[in-house]
Amino acid sequence: MSRDASGLRTGQHPSRSQANIGPASVINQEPQKDTSLLRWWYRFTAPAPVSADATLQQRDLSRRGRLTSFVLLMIILLVLAAEPAAIFGPNKALIFILLIPVFIDIVALVFNKLGKLMVAGILVVIGIEVGLILSILGPALGSGGLTTYVLPQFDLFVQAEFVSVTLLDPRSVFVVTFFNIAFTVLSILYLPHTAEFAAVLAANPYDIFLRPITLAIIVAGVLFVAISSLNQTLKRADRAEVVAELERREVERQQQDISLKQQLEQGTQAILQTHVEVANGNFTARAPLTQDNVLWRISLSLNNLIARLQSSSQAEAELERAKAHTAQLVDAIRKARAGRPVQLHRTGTHLDAIIVELQTGMRQPIDNTPASTQGTHMGQSRDRREQPKL
């Protein structure tokens, strides 16, 4: 029994929460702690961090939300860095032109915090496009027309392509590219021109259109392939992480099943051994199972039942002894009435009180010695008391 009891402490019950295994369930349910340098910025402008049990879609949304927040921070800082040039430059209207995309970006941050990543991404692209378009239309319409100084600004439209392919669906880069090319062609053809620009356009129109258009197409194609591959890699990595977690959970579940099986085998053996001992008359036997065993409640009920059986057996044995001693006591009383010697001994039962009263009534001290050592007989004492005095 002691050997069985020592082996019952191994293993624990598998909890219900650990028994549920799925792609969206992991052991650690707490949100992942943010230790990045920009955690204060993400706290106010990005969606709340997801917990470790988040689905692949939730992880992707969280990652994109933090990326959108970071991109917006960079854009706002770059635009604000250009404000001193607008303030101290000749074109004062540029001050308000630069503030327009900043305002749009702030609105995008609000939507990003609310988890509306699609709206936030579209607003970021619109903010970049509006800032670049106004920086081209302003001088062209207010300062005599397009100049060769404005031509490099058409190359900056690739910024919107970078942002769109990163924050939105990668295919959206082609929509942005088509819009940028259309605006570039229409602006060069139909906006007012300075004499210098008109001369360059007339001399070599192919070169003027070639650079911004080819740059936009090449950047769009490369970004689409690169970002699409990166997204697929991230999805595969997320799936691999989930699969690894599921495999680990499966191993833990198998270990718990093995531990539970061992507990059942050991507990069953201990309970069976206890039944055998009780059946053989050993009512002091108990099932030695501890609370960490799955059969502990059964063993507790069994031990309570054995304790009651033990009390009942003891009471039954005492009753049988009392019956036997009752017959002996009746026989002794009959002998005493017939004048024959009688020996009364304590029986260890409730008959002892009757024996004491009988001995007291016969004026004989209580006999606590064994029957083999007692030589005093009640009949002889009675004969001596009845002899006449001389």
Short mmCIF file of C-alpha atoms in Angstrom, two decimals:
data_model
loop_
_atom_site.label_atom_id
_atom_site.label_comp_id
_atom_site.label_asym_id
_atom_site.label_seq_id
_atom_site.Cartn_x
_atom_site.Cartn_y
_atom_site.Cartn_z
CA MET A 1 0.00 0.00 0.00
CA SER A 2 2.81 2.44 0.78
CA ARG A 3 4.41 1.79 -2.60
CA ASP A 4 1.17 2.64 -4.37
CA ALA A 5 0.68 5.76 -2.29
CA SER A 6 4.14 7.10 -3.17
CA GLY A 7 3.45 6.88 -6.87
CA LEU A 8 0.11 8.65 -6.81
CA ARG A 9 1.56 12.13 -6.44
CA THR A 10 2.86 12.34 -9.97
CA GLY A 11 0.81 14.25 -12.52
CA GLN A 12 -1.90 16.84 -12.33
CA HIS A 13 -5.37 17.21 -13.76
CA PRO A 14 -5.51 18.68 -17.27
CA SER A 15 -7.47 21.90 -16.96
CA ARG A 16 -10.32 22.76 -19.31
CA SER A 17 -8.59 25.84 -20.62
CA GLN A 18 -5.54 23.86 -21.58
CA ALA A 19 -7.64 21.22 -23.26
CA ASN A 20 -8.88 23.70 -25.88
CA ILE A 21 -6.35 23.78 -28.68
CA GLY A 22 -6.74 25.97 -31.74
CA PRO A 23 -5.00 28.60 -33.85
CA ALA A 24 -6.39 31.34 -31.63
CA SER A 25 -5.48 29.81 -28.27
CA VAL A 26 -2.07 29.98 -26.66
CA ILE A 27 -0.99 29.48 -23.03
CA ASN A 28 -0.03 33.07 -22.46
CA GLN A 29 -3.16 35.18 -22.69
CA GLU A 30 -1.64 38.49 -21.70
CA PRO A 31 -0.96 41.24 -24.27
CA GLN A 32 2.61 41.37 -25.49
CA LYS A 33 4.61 44.01 -23.66
CA ASP A 34 5.84 46.84 -25.90
CA THR A 35 9.52 47.58 -25.30
CA SER A 36 10.20 49.71 -28.40
CA LEU A 37 11.56 53.24 -28.22
CA LEU A 38 8.38 54.64 -29.79
CA ARG A 39 6.02 52.91 -27.38
CA TRP A 40 4.71 56.28 -26.16
CA TRP A 41 3.87 57.23 -29.75
CA TYR A 42 2.22 53.88 -30.45
CA ARG A 43 0.22 54.15 -27.24
CA PHE A 44 -1.63 57.22 -28.57
CA THR A 45 -1.65 56.63 -32.34
CA ALA A 46 -1.71 52.86 -32.94
CA PRO A 47 -4.23 50.14 -32.08
CA ALA A 48 -3.79 48.43 -28.74
CA PRO A 49 -1.30 45.53 -28.73
CA VAL A 50 -2.91 42.17 -29.34
CA SER A 51 -2.55 39.27 -26.95
CA ALA A 52 -0.51 36.20 -27.72
CA ASP A 53 -3.67 34.23 -28.50
CA ALA A 54 -4.65 36.59 -31.32
CA THR A 55 -5.49 35.22 -34.74
CA LEU A 56 -3.32 35.77 -37.80
CA GLN A 57 -5.64 38.52 -39.03
CA GLN A 58 -5.51 40.34 -35.70
CA ARG A 59 -1.72 40.14 -35.65
CA ASP A 60 -1.54 41.48 -39.19
CA LEU A 61 -3.85 44.38 -38.34
CA SER A 62 -1.78 45.22 -35.26
CA ARG A 63 1.45 45.14 -37.26
CA ARG A 64 -0.01 47.31 -40.01
CA GLY A 65 -1.39 49.74 -37.45
CA ARG A 66 2.03 50.24 -35.88
CA LEU A 67 3.58 50.60 -39.34
CA THR A 68 1.01 53.22 -40.32
CA SER A 69 1.68 55.11 -37.10
CA PHE A 70 5.42 55.10 -37.77
CA VAL A 71 5.01 56.22 -41.40
CA LEU A 72 2.74 59.07 -40.37
CA LEU A 73 5.26 60.20 -37.77
CA MET A 74 8.02 60.32 -40.40
CA ILE A 75 5.82 62.19 -42.89
CA ILE A 76 4.75 64.78 -40.33
CA LEU A 77 8.35 65.36 -39.23
CA LEU A 78 9.54 65.74 -42.84
CA VAL A 79 6.76 68.18 -43.70
CA LEU A 80 7.38 70.23 -40.56
CA ALA A 81 11.09 70.26 -41.38
CA ALA A 82 10.23 72.05 -44.63
CA GLU A 83 8.24 74.77 -42.86
CA PRO A 84 11.28 77.00 -42.09
CA ALA A 85 12.09 77.13 -45.81
CA ALA A 86 8.53 78.21 -46.52
CA ILE A 87 8.54 80.76 -43.71
CA PHE A 88 11.79 82.44 -44.75
CA GLY A 89 11.34 81.86 -48.49
CA PRO A 90 9.64 84.13 -51.02
CA ASN A 91 6.59 81.87 -51.46
CA LYS A 92 4.59 82.43 -48.27
CA ALA A 93 1.65 80.42 -49.58
CA LEU A 94 3.80 77.32 -49.15
CA ILE A 95 3.35 77.64 -45.38
CA PHE A 96 -0.36 76.84 -45.63
CA ILE A 97 0.18 74.32 -48.39
CA LEU A 98 2.44 72.29 -46.10
CA LEU A 99 -0.04 72.46 -43.23
CA ILE A 100 -2.78 70.82 -45.32
CA PRO A 101 -1.10 67.36 -45.50
CA VAL A 102 -0.17 67.67 -41.81
CA PHE A 103 -3.84 68.14 -40.94
CA ILE A 104 -4.80 65.17 -43.14
CA ASP A 105 -2.13 63.04 -41.46
CA ILE A 106 -3.44 63.94 -38.00
CA VAL A 107 -6.92 62.82 -39.04
CA ALA A 108 -5.35 59.61 -40.37
CA LEU A 109 -3.75 59.02 -36.96
CA VAL A 110 -7.17 59.19 -35.33
CA PHE A 111 -8.58 56.57 -37.70
CA ASN A 112 -5.47 54.45 -37.21
CA LYS A 113 -5.94 54.50 -33.43
CA LEU A 114 -9.54 53.38 -33.93
CA GLY A 115 -8.39 50.43 -36.02
CA LYS A 116 -9.66 51.85 -39.34
CA LEU A 117 -6.43 51.06 -41.13
CA MET A 118 -7.87 51.21 -44.63
CA VAL A 119 -9.20 54.73 -44.07
CA ALA A 120 -5.95 55.79 -42.42
CA GLY A 121 -3.86 54.44 -45.31
CA ILE A 122 -6.01 56.18 -47.91
CA LEU A 123 -5.75 59.46 -46.00
CA VAL A 124 -1.97 59.16 -45.84
CA VAL A 125 -1.77 58.69 -49.62
CA ILE A 126 -4.18 61.57 -50.17
CA GLY A 127 -2.12 63.80 -47.88
CA ILE A 128 1.05 63.10 -49.84
CA GLU A 129 -0.68 63.60 -53.18
CA VAL A 130 -2.35 66.83 -52.09
CA GLY A 131 0.91 68.26 -50.78
CA LEU A 132 2.82 67.48 -53.97
CA ILE A 133 0.03 68.62 -56.28
CA LEU A 134 -0.34 71.95 -54.46
CA SER A 135 3.43 72.48 -54.48
CA ILE A 136 3.33 72.15 -58.29
CA LEU A 137 0.08 73.99 -59.02
CA GLY A 138 0.88 76.92 -56.74
CA PRO A 139 4.00 78.17 -58.54
CA ALA A 140 2.63 77.20 -61.95
CA LEU A 141 -0.58 79.17 -61.56
CA GLY A 142 0.71 82.01 -59.45
CA SER A 143 4.23 82.64 -60.73
CA GLY A 144 3.95 82.64 -64.49
CA GLY A 145 3.83 78.93 -65.27
CA LEU A 146 5.91 75.78 -65.00
CA THR A 147 9.66 76.07 -64.84
CA THR A 148 12.42 73.51 -65.15
CA TYR A 149 12.86 73.91 -61.40
CA VAL A 150 9.50 72.16 -60.90
CA LEU A 151 10.37 69.07 -62.96
CA PRO A 152 12.14 67.16 -60.11
CA GLN A 153 8.99 67.49 -58.02
CA PHE A 154 7.21 65.09 -60.37
CA ASP A 155 9.70 62.44 -59.25
CA LEU A 156 8.53 62.86 -55.66
CA PHE A 157 5.20 61.22 -56.48
CA VAL A 158 6.90 57.88 -55.86
CA GLN A 159 6.49 58.70 -52.15
CA ALA A 160 2.79 58.00 -52.48
CA GLU A 161 3.61 54.70 -54.19
CA PHE A 162 5.83 53.64 -51.29
CA VAL A 163 3.11 54.47 -48.78
CA SER A 164 0.25 52.89 -50.72
CA VAL A 165 2.03 49.59 -51.30
CA THR A 166 3.04 49.47 -47.63
CA LEU A 167 -0.15 50.52 -45.86
CA LEU A 168 -2.77 49.35 -48.36
CA ASP A 169 -3.21 46.35 -50.57
CA PRO A 170 -0.06 46.00 -52.72
CA ARG A 171 -2.18 46.18 -55.87
CA SER A 172 -3.24 49.71 -54.96
CA VAL A 173 0.20 50.92 -56.02
CA PHE A 174 -0.81 50.60 -59.66
CA VAL A 175 -3.84 52.85 -59.11
CA VAL A 176 -1.64 55.48 -57.49
CA THR A 177 0.95 55.10 -60.26
CA PHE A 178 -1.66 55.56 -62.98
CA PHE A 179 -2.96 58.70 -61.26
CA ASN A 180 0.54 60.13 -60.86
CA ILE A 181 1.44 59.49 -64.50
CA ALA A 182 -1.83 61.05 -65.67
CA PHE A 183 -1.27 64.12 -63.50
CA THR A 184 2.32 64.44 -64.70
CA VAL A 185 1.37 64.27 -68.38
CA LEU A 186 -1.61 66.62 -68.05
CA SER A 187 0.35 69.12 -65.96
CA ILE A 188 3.24 69.30 -68.41
CA LEU A 189 0.91 69.59 -71.38
CA TYR A 190 -1.79 71.97 -70.13
CA LEU A 191 -0.41 74.06 -67.27
CA PRO A 192 1.05 77.46 -68.13
CA HIS A 193 4.71 77.35 -69.17
CA THR A 194 7.49 79.84 -68.77
CA ALA A 195 9.54 80.67 -71.84
CA GLU A 196 12.43 78.57 -70.54
CA PHE A 197 10.24 75.55 -69.92
CA ALA A 198 8.49 75.91 -73.27
CA ALA A 199 11.86 75.96 -75.04
CA VAL A 200 13.05 72.81 -73.25
CA LEU A 201 9.75 71.05 -73.93
CA ALA A 202 9.86 71.94 -77.60
CA ALA A 203 13.49 70.85 -77.94
CA ASN A 204 13.26 67.47 -76.17
CA PRO A 205 9.73 66.52 -75.01
CA TYR A 206 10.57 62.82 -74.85
CA ASP A 207 13.17 63.27 -72.08
CA ILE A 208 10.84 65.42 -69.98
CA PHE A 209 8.14 62.74 -69.93
CA LEU A 210 10.47 59.76 -69.79
CA ARG A 211 12.09 60.27 -66.41
CA PRO A 212 9.01 60.67 -64.13
CA ILE A 213 6.98 58.05 -66.01
CA THR A 214 9.67 55.35 -66.08
CA LEU A 215 10.57 56.07 -62.47
CA ALA A 216 6.95 55.66 -61.40
CA ILE A 217 6.50 52.40 -63.34
CA ILE A 218 9.76 50.82 -62.19
CA VAL A 219 9.22 51.75 -58.56
CA ALA A 220 5.64 50.46 -58.66
CA GLY A 221 6.67 47.10 -60.16
CA VAL A 222 9.57 46.55 -57.78
CA LEU A 223 7.54 47.57 -54.74
CA PHE A 224 4.64 45.32 -55.71
CA VAL A 225 6.86 42.25 -56.07
CA ALA A 226 8.89 43.00 -52.94
CA ILE A 227 5.98 43.83 -50.65
CA SER A 228 3.89 40.91 -51.93
CA SER A 229 6.75 38.52 -51.20
CA LEU A 230 7.29 40.11 -47.80
CA ASN A 231 3.61 39.77 -46.91
CA GLN A 232 3.62 36.12 -47.92
CA THR A 233 6.74 35.54 -45.85
CA LEU A 234 5.15 37.19 -42.83
CA LYS A 235 2.01 35.10 -43.23
CA ARG A 236 4.06 31.92 -43.50
CA ALA A 237 6.03 32.94 -40.42
CA ASP A 238 2.80 33.56 -38.50
CA ARG A 239 1.41 30.21 -39.61
CA ALA A 240 4.66 28.48 -38.68
CA GLU A 241 4.51 30.09 -35.24
CA VAL A 242 0.94 28.93 -34.77
CA VAL A 243 1.80 25.42 -35.97
CA ALA A 244 4.77 25.28 -33.60
CA GLU A 245 2.57 26.43 -30.75
CA LEU A 246 -0.05 23.84 -31.62
CA GLU A 247 2.58 21.13 -31.74
CA ARG A 248 3.88 22.19 -28.34
CA ARG A 249 0.35 22.20 -26.97
CA GLU A 250 -0.24 18.77 -28.46
CA VAL A 251 2.90 17.44 -26.76
CA GLU A 252 1.73 18.92 -23.46
CA ARG A 253 -1.70 17.39 -23.94
CA GLN A 254 -0.18 13.98 -24.64
CA GLN A 255 1.98 14.28 -21.55
CA GLN A 256 -1.09 15.21 -19.52
CA ASP A 257 -2.95 12.23 -20.97
CA ILE A 258 -0.08 9.94 -20.01
CA SER A 259 0.02 11.43 -16.52
CA LEU A 260 -3.75 11.05 -16.20
CA LYS A 261 -3.54 7.44 -17.36
CA GLN A 262 -0.85 6.74 -14.77
CA GLN A 263 -2.99 8.32 -12.07
CA LEU A 264 -5.96 6.22 -13.12
CA GLU A 265 -3.91 3.02 -13.13
CA GLN A 266 -2.26 3.73 -9.79
CA GLY A 267 -5.47 4.97 -8.20
CA THR A 268 -7.44 2.00 -9.48
CA GLN A 269 -4.80 -0.40 -8.17
CA ALA A 270 -4.80 1.28 -4.76
CA ILE A 271 -8.61 1.23 -4.53
CA LEU A 272 -8.72 -2.41 -5.67
CA GLN A 273 -6.12 -3.40 -3.06
CA THR A 274 -8.14 -1.60 -0.40
CA HIS A 275 -11.26 -3.51 -1.45
CA VAL A 276 -9.38 -6.80 -1.18
CA GLU A 277 -8.13 -6.03 2.34
CA VAL A 278 -11.57 -4.93 3.49
CA ALA A 279 -13.08 -8.10 2.00
CA ASN A 280 -10.55 -10.10 4.04
CA GLY A 281 -11.73 -8.41 7.24
CA ASN A 282 -9.11 -5.66 7.57
CA PHE A 283 -11.32 -2.66 8.24
CA THR A 284 -8.31 -0.50 9.09
CA ALA A 285 -7.25 -0.40 5.43
CA ARG A 286 -7.59 2.94 3.63
CA ALA A 287 -7.08 4.07 0.01
CA PRO A 288 -3.93 6.27 0.23
CA LEU A 289 -4.77 8.76 -2.56
CA THR A 290 -3.89 12.44 -2.30
CA GLN A 291 -5.81 15.43 -3.62
CA ASP A 292 -3.68 15.70 -6.77
CA ASN A 293 -5.01 12.35 -7.97
CA VAL A 294 -8.04 12.27 -10.25
CA LEU A 295 -9.61 9.45 -8.18
CA TRP A 296 -9.17 11.28 -4.87
CA ARG A 297 -12.88 11.95 -4.34
CA ILE A 298 -13.71 8.31 -5.00
CA SER A 299 -11.07 7.21 -2.50
CA LEU A 300 -12.42 9.70 0.03
CA SER A 301 -15.92 8.26 -0.29
CA LEU A 302 -14.51 4.74 -0.08
CA ASN A 303 -12.55 5.56 3.07
CA ASN A 304 -15.64 7.06 4.68
CA LEU A 305 -17.61 3.94 3.81
CA ILE A 306 -14.87 1.69 5.25
CA ALA A 307 -14.82 3.76 8.45
CA ARG A 308 -18.57 3.27 8.83
CA LEU A 309 -18.22 -0.44 8.11
CA GLN A 310 -15.48 -0.61 10.75
CA SER A 311 -17.72 1.05 13.33
CA SER A 312 -20.60 -1.24 12.38
CA SER A 313 -18.36 -4.30 12.63
CA GLN A 314 -17.11 -3.25 16.04
CA ALA A 315 -20.66 -2.67 17.23
CA GLU A 316 -21.73 -6.05 15.86
CA ALA A 317 -18.80 -7.79 17.57
CA GLU A 318 -19.63 -6.09 20.84
CA LEU A 319 -23.24 -7.16 20.48
CA GLU A 320 -22.23 -10.78 19.88
CA ARG A 321 -19.99 -10.70 22.95
CA ALA A 322 -22.81 -9.18 24.96
CA LYS A 323 -25.15 -11.96 23.86
CA ALA A 324 -22.64 -14.63 24.88
CA HIS A 325 -21.97 -13.01 28.26
CA THR A 326 -25.69 -12.52 28.80
CA ALA A 327 -26.20 -16.27 28.55
CA GLN A 328 -23.32 -16.83 30.96
CA LEU A 329 -24.72 -14.24 33.35
CA VAL A 330 -28.15 -15.88 33.32
CA ASP A 331 -26.52 -19.24 34.03
CA ALA A 332 -24.54 -17.71 36.93
CA ILE A 333 -27.68 -16.22 38.44
CA ARG A 334 -29.42 -19.59 38.26
CA LYS A 335 -26.44 -21.28 39.94
CA ALA A 336 -26.44 -18.66 42.69
CA ARG A 337 -30.14 -19.26 43.37
CA ALA A 338 -29.42 -23.00 43.58
CA GLY A 339 -26.69 -22.34 46.14
CA ARG A 340 -23.89 -23.32 43.88
CA PRO A 341 -20.65 -21.35 43.70
CA VAL A 342 -20.66 -18.58 41.09
CA GLN A 343 -17.82 -16.59 39.57
CA LEU A 344 -18.63 -13.19 38.03
CA HIS A 345 -16.10 -11.40 35.83
CA ARG A 346 -16.21 -8.15 33.97
CA THR A 347 -16.90 -8.63 30.25
CA GLY A 348 -15.94 -5.28 28.79
CA THR A 349 -19.51 -4.76 27.58
CA HIS A 350 -22.55 -2.90 28.85
CA LEU A 351 -23.28 -5.95 31.07
CA ASP A 352 -20.53 -4.86 33.47
CA ALA A 353 -22.94 -2.48 35.19
CA ILE A 354 -25.34 -5.37 35.92
CA ILE A 355 -22.48 -7.55 37.21
CA VAL A 356 -21.36 -4.77 39.56
CA GLU A 357 -24.87 -4.39 40.92
CA LEU A 358 -25.16 -8.16 41.46
CA GLN A 359 -21.83 -8.31 43.26
CA THR A 360 -22.78 -5.32 45.40
CA GLY A 361 -26.09 -6.94 46.25
CA MET A 362 -24.28 -10.07 47.34
CA ARG A 363 -21.81 -7.95 49.34
CA GLN A 364 -18.90 -9.28 47.38
CA PRO A 365 -16.12 -7.03 46.10
CA ILE A 366 -15.76 -6.58 42.39
CA ASP A 367 -13.65 -9.29 40.85
CA ASN A 368 -11.24 -7.84 38.33
CA THR A 369 -8.89 -10.83 38.28
CA PRO A 370 -8.93 -13.50 35.61
CA ALA A 371 -11.18 -16.50 36.13
CA SER A 372 -8.23 -18.88 36.59
CA THR A 373 -6.92 -16.97 39.66
CA GLN A 374 -10.15 -16.36 41.49
CA GLY A 375 -10.97 -18.88 44.28
CA THR A 376 -13.79 -17.09 46.01
CA HIS A 377 -17.22 -18.54 45.29
CA MET A 378 -20.45 -16.78 45.96
CA GLY A 379 -22.11 -19.99 47.22
CA GLN A 380 -19.43 -20.56 49.88
CA SER A 381 -19.74 -16.98 51.14
CA ARG A 382 -23.47 -17.45 51.43
CA ASP A 383 -23.03 -20.72 53.47
CA ARG A 384 -20.67 -18.99 55.90
CA ARG A 385 -23.12 -16.13 56.41
CA GLU A 386 -25.94 -18.56 57.15
CA GLN A 387 -24.01 -20.52 59.91
CA PRO A 388 -25.50 -19.88 63.45
CA LYS A 389 -23.49 -17.91 65.91
CA LEU A 390 -22.19 -19.86 68.98
#
